[in-house]
């Protein structure tokens, strides 16, 4: 297949993906912000999340900053900032915060910048690095800090992402809002499923 056709085709095969802004800072205090659709849940106890990076064959500021400072943030994207989020993938020579008009936000616990305009923000500390068979790099971080509007957390800990309009993506450049079908009960043999309100 032609290179760009194959890239687009294969990137769509996994279906809808989460899309987030990853905030980092260099040892020289230079901020970096980049959109990622390869953020995954790794585990709940301890709370771990992963980011998959393309091969480290060229400068990858987000990856390099995580490895040198050992902190990073994951910031949900909503319709009000999705174009700015997409623009962070341009090859800027200055901070993507400055270039896109998004605002860095700092707390006392994580030194990496959060995105002030994001409604759900996660601060993580680097735990492990894995190089996979195609030279992509998997970074695993431990969740150390959360900023979530309390009204969207249900009694059992479930987060209503639609209430804050968290978006998703497909392929490399198509963004989507979501529409819930139902939340279903835990499946057990010989027990009918029920919808959770």
Short mmCIF file of C-alpha atoms in Angstrom, two decimals:
data_model
loop_
_atom_site.label_atom_id
_atom_site.label_comp_id
_atom_site.label_asym_id
_atom_site.label_seq_id
_atom_site.Cartn_x
_atom_site.Cartn_y
_atom_site.Cartn_z
CA UNK A 1 0.00 0.00 0.00
CA UNK A 2 0.99 3.59 -0.47
CA UNK A 3 2.57 4.95 2.75
CA UNK A 4 -0.03 7.59 3.73
CA UNK A 5 -2.99 5.39 2.74
CA UNK A 6 -1.61 2.56 4.93
CA UNK A 7 -0.93 4.96 7.83
CA UNK A 8 -4.51 6.26 7.80
CA UNK A 9 -6.06 2.82 7.30
CA UNK A 10 -4.14 1.10 10.09
CA UNK A 11 -4.66 4.00 12.51
CA UNK A 12 -8.44 3.58 12.11
CA UNK A 13 -8.54 -0.18 12.70
CA UNK A 14 -8.65 -0.04 16.52
CA UNK A 15 -11.81 2.07 16.43
CA UNK A 16 -12.52 5.04 18.65
CA UNK A 17 -9.66 6.02 20.97
CA UNK A 18 -9.22 8.31 23.92
CA UNK A 19 -7.52 11.59 23.04
CA UNK A 20 -5.64 13.67 25.61
CA UNK A 21 -3.17 16.48 25.98
CA UNK A 22 0.10 15.43 27.63
CA UNK A 23 1.83 18.21 29.54
CA UNK A 24 5.55 18.05 30.38
CA UNK A 25 8.37 20.34 31.36
CA UNK A 26 12.08 20.04 30.59
CA UNK A 27 14.92 20.24 33.10
CA UNK A 28 15.40 23.81 31.78
CA UNK A 29 11.78 24.66 32.72
CA UNK A 30 10.58 24.75 29.08
CA UNK A 31 6.95 23.60 28.80
CA UNK A 32 5.71 21.13 26.22
CA UNK A 33 2.17 20.11 25.28
CA UNK A 34 1.16 17.44 22.79
CA UNK A 35 -2.02 15.64 21.74
CA UNK A 36 -1.96 11.83 22.13
CA UNK A 37 -4.45 9.14 21.17
CA UNK A 38 -2.38 6.31 22.67
CA UNK A 39 -3.20 6.70 26.38
CA UNK A 40 -4.29 3.48 28.10
CA UNK A 41 -5.45 2.21 31.50
CA UNK A 42 -2.81 -0.13 32.94
CA UNK A 43 -4.15 -0.91 36.42
CA UNK A 44 -6.18 0.38 39.36
CA UNK A 45 -4.13 -0.90 42.32
CA UNK A 46 -1.75 0.86 42.12
CA UNK A 47 -3.36 3.41 39.76
CA UNK A 48 -1.33 3.20 36.54
CA UNK A 49 -1.73 4.67 33.07
CA UNK A 50 0.39 4.24 29.95
CA UNK A 51 1.33 6.28 26.90
CA UNK A 52 2.59 4.72 23.68
CA UNK A 53 5.20 6.71 21.74
CA UNK A 54 6.45 6.27 18.20
CA UNK A 55 10.08 5.07 17.95
CA UNK A 56 12.58 7.41 19.59
CA UNK A 57 14.52 7.81 16.33
CA UNK A 58 13.97 11.60 16.21
CA UNK A 59 13.60 14.16 19.03
CA UNK A 60 10.45 13.42 21.02
CA UNK A 61 10.22 16.25 23.54
CA UNK A 62 7.31 14.76 25.50
CA UNK A 63 9.12 11.44 25.94
CA UNK A 64 12.46 13.08 26.71
CA UNK A 65 10.89 15.38 29.29
CA UNK A 66 9.14 12.48 31.04
CA UNK A 67 12.37 10.50 31.21
CA UNK A 68 14.38 13.44 32.55
CA UNK A 69 11.89 14.94 35.06
CA UNK A 70 9.82 11.79 35.78
CA UNK A 71 6.50 13.69 35.87
CA UNK A 72 3.76 14.42 33.33
CA UNK A 73 0.09 15.34 33.12
CA UNK A 74 -2.82 13.91 31.16
CA UNK A 75 -5.58 16.39 30.35
CA UNK A 76 -8.98 15.52 28.86
CA UNK A 77 -10.10 17.43 25.77
CA UNK A 78 -13.57 18.89 25.19
CA UNK A 79 -15.14 20.57 22.12
CA UNK A 80 -14.10 24.02 23.29
CA UNK A 81 -10.37 23.23 22.94
CA UNK A 82 -10.14 20.39 20.42
CA UNK A 83 -8.75 22.54 17.59
CA UNK A 84 -6.07 23.99 19.85
CA UNK A 85 -5.30 20.46 21.06
CA UNK A 86 -4.89 19.22 17.48
CA UNK A 87 -2.60 22.15 16.68
CA UNK A 88 -0.16 21.06 19.41
CA UNK A 89 1.06 18.31 17.06
CA UNK A 90 2.70 20.95 14.83
CA UNK A 91 6.49 21.11 15.08
CA UNK A 92 6.92 24.27 17.12
CA UNK A 93 10.28 25.61 18.27
CA UNK A 94 8.55 27.30 21.23
CA UNK A 95 6.07 26.09 23.84
CA UNK A 96 2.80 24.74 22.45
CA UNK A 97 1.04 26.54 25.30
CA UNK A 98 2.21 29.87 23.91
CA UNK A 99 1.50 28.85 20.31
CA UNK A 100 -2.03 27.58 20.83
CA UNK A 101 -3.31 29.90 23.54
CA UNK A 102 -3.84 27.14 26.10
CA UNK A 103 -2.91 28.00 29.67
CA UNK A 104 -0.36 26.10 31.81
CA UNK A 105 -1.53 25.40 35.35
CA UNK A 106 0.74 24.24 38.17
CA UNK A 107 0.07 22.60 41.52
CA UNK A 108 2.44 21.93 44.38
CA UNK A 109 2.52 18.17 43.85
CA UNK A 110 3.38 17.71 40.15
CA UNK A 111 5.90 20.09 38.55
CA UNK A 112 4.69 19.38 35.00
CA UNK A 113 2.03 21.76 33.62
CA UNK A 114 -1.65 20.92 33.49
CA UNK A 115 -4.00 22.48 30.92
CA UNK A 116 -6.15 25.01 32.79
CA UNK A 117 -8.94 24.76 30.20
CA UNK A 118 -9.28 20.98 30.67
CA UNK A 119 -12.05 19.76 32.99
CA UNK A 120 -10.33 16.50 34.03
CA UNK A 121 -6.62 16.63 34.81
CA UNK A 122 -4.33 13.81 35.97
CA UNK A 123 -0.84 14.16 37.41
CA UNK A 124 1.49 11.18 37.07
CA UNK A 125 4.96 10.08 38.10
CA UNK A 126 7.08 7.92 35.77
CA UNK A 127 7.35 4.25 36.79
CA UNK A 128 8.57 2.13 33.87
CA UNK A 129 9.67 2.25 30.24
CA UNK A 130 9.29 -0.60 27.74
CA UNK A 131 10.61 -0.77 24.18
CA UNK A 132 8.31 -2.92 22.06
CA UNK A 133 9.20 -5.08 19.05
CA UNK A 134 8.63 -2.25 16.52
CA UNK A 135 10.70 0.18 18.63
CA UNK A 136 7.65 2.02 19.92
CA UNK A 137 8.05 3.06 23.57
CA UNK A 138 5.50 2.39 26.30
CA UNK A 139 5.75 4.71 29.31
CA UNK A 140 3.88 3.75 32.48
CA UNK A 141 3.07 6.37 35.10
CA UNK A 142 1.47 6.22 38.53
CA UNK A 143 -1.45 8.55 39.18
CA UNK A 144 -0.54 10.96 42.00
CA UNK A 145 -3.06 13.77 41.59
CA UNK A 146 -6.55 14.25 40.12
CA UNK A 147 -8.67 17.29 39.39
CA UNK A 148 -12.24 16.22 38.63
CA UNK A 149 -15.48 18.19 39.08
CA UNK A 150 -17.11 16.40 42.07
CA UNK A 151 -20.60 16.46 40.54
CA UNK A 152 -19.55 14.00 37.79
CA UNK A 153 -18.30 11.27 40.17
CA UNK A 154 -21.04 8.79 41.03
CA UNK A 155 -21.32 6.99 44.38
CA UNK A 156 -19.45 3.92 43.09
CA UNK A 157 -16.58 5.98 41.62
CA UNK A 158 -17.83 5.95 38.03
CA UNK A 159 -16.99 9.20 36.19
CA UNK A 160 -19.63 10.64 33.85
CA UNK A 161 -17.33 11.82 31.07
CA UNK A 162 -20.22 13.03 28.92
CA UNK A 163 -21.13 15.55 31.62
CA UNK A 164 -17.82 17.35 30.97
CA UNK A 165 -18.02 16.69 27.22
CA UNK A 166 -14.79 14.64 27.01
CA UNK A 167 -14.26 13.83 23.34
CA UNK A 168 -12.75 10.85 21.52
CA UNK A 169 -11.00 10.39 18.17
CA UNK A 170 -10.57 8.00 15.28
CA UNK A 171 -7.58 7.72 13.01
CA UNK A 172 -5.11 10.58 13.23
CA UNK A 173 -7.31 13.63 12.78
CA UNK A 174 -11.07 12.99 13.28
CA UNK A 175 -12.64 14.05 16.57
CA UNK A 176 -15.98 12.90 18.00
CA UNK A 177 -18.41 13.70 20.79
CA UNK A 178 -20.12 10.73 22.44
CA UNK A 179 -23.66 9.58 23.12
CA UNK A 180 -24.28 7.01 25.83
CA UNK A 181 -26.19 3.79 25.11
CA UNK A 182 -26.33 2.40 28.66
CA UNK A 183 -24.23 1.44 31.65
CA UNK A 184 -24.71 -2.30 32.28
CA UNK A 185 -24.51 -4.45 35.40
CA UNK A 186 -21.58 -6.81 36.07
CA UNK A 187 -22.11 -9.93 33.91
CA UNK A 188 -22.71 -13.22 35.71
CA UNK A 189 -23.75 -16.61 34.31
CA UNK A 190 -27.51 -17.20 34.28
CA UNK A 191 -28.27 -13.64 35.48
CA UNK A 192 -29.89 -11.16 33.12
CA UNK A 193 -28.09 -7.88 32.56
CA UNK A 194 -29.66 -4.75 33.97
CA UNK A 195 -29.04 -1.10 33.21
CA UNK A 196 -27.36 0.99 35.90
CA UNK A 197 -28.93 4.40 36.41
#
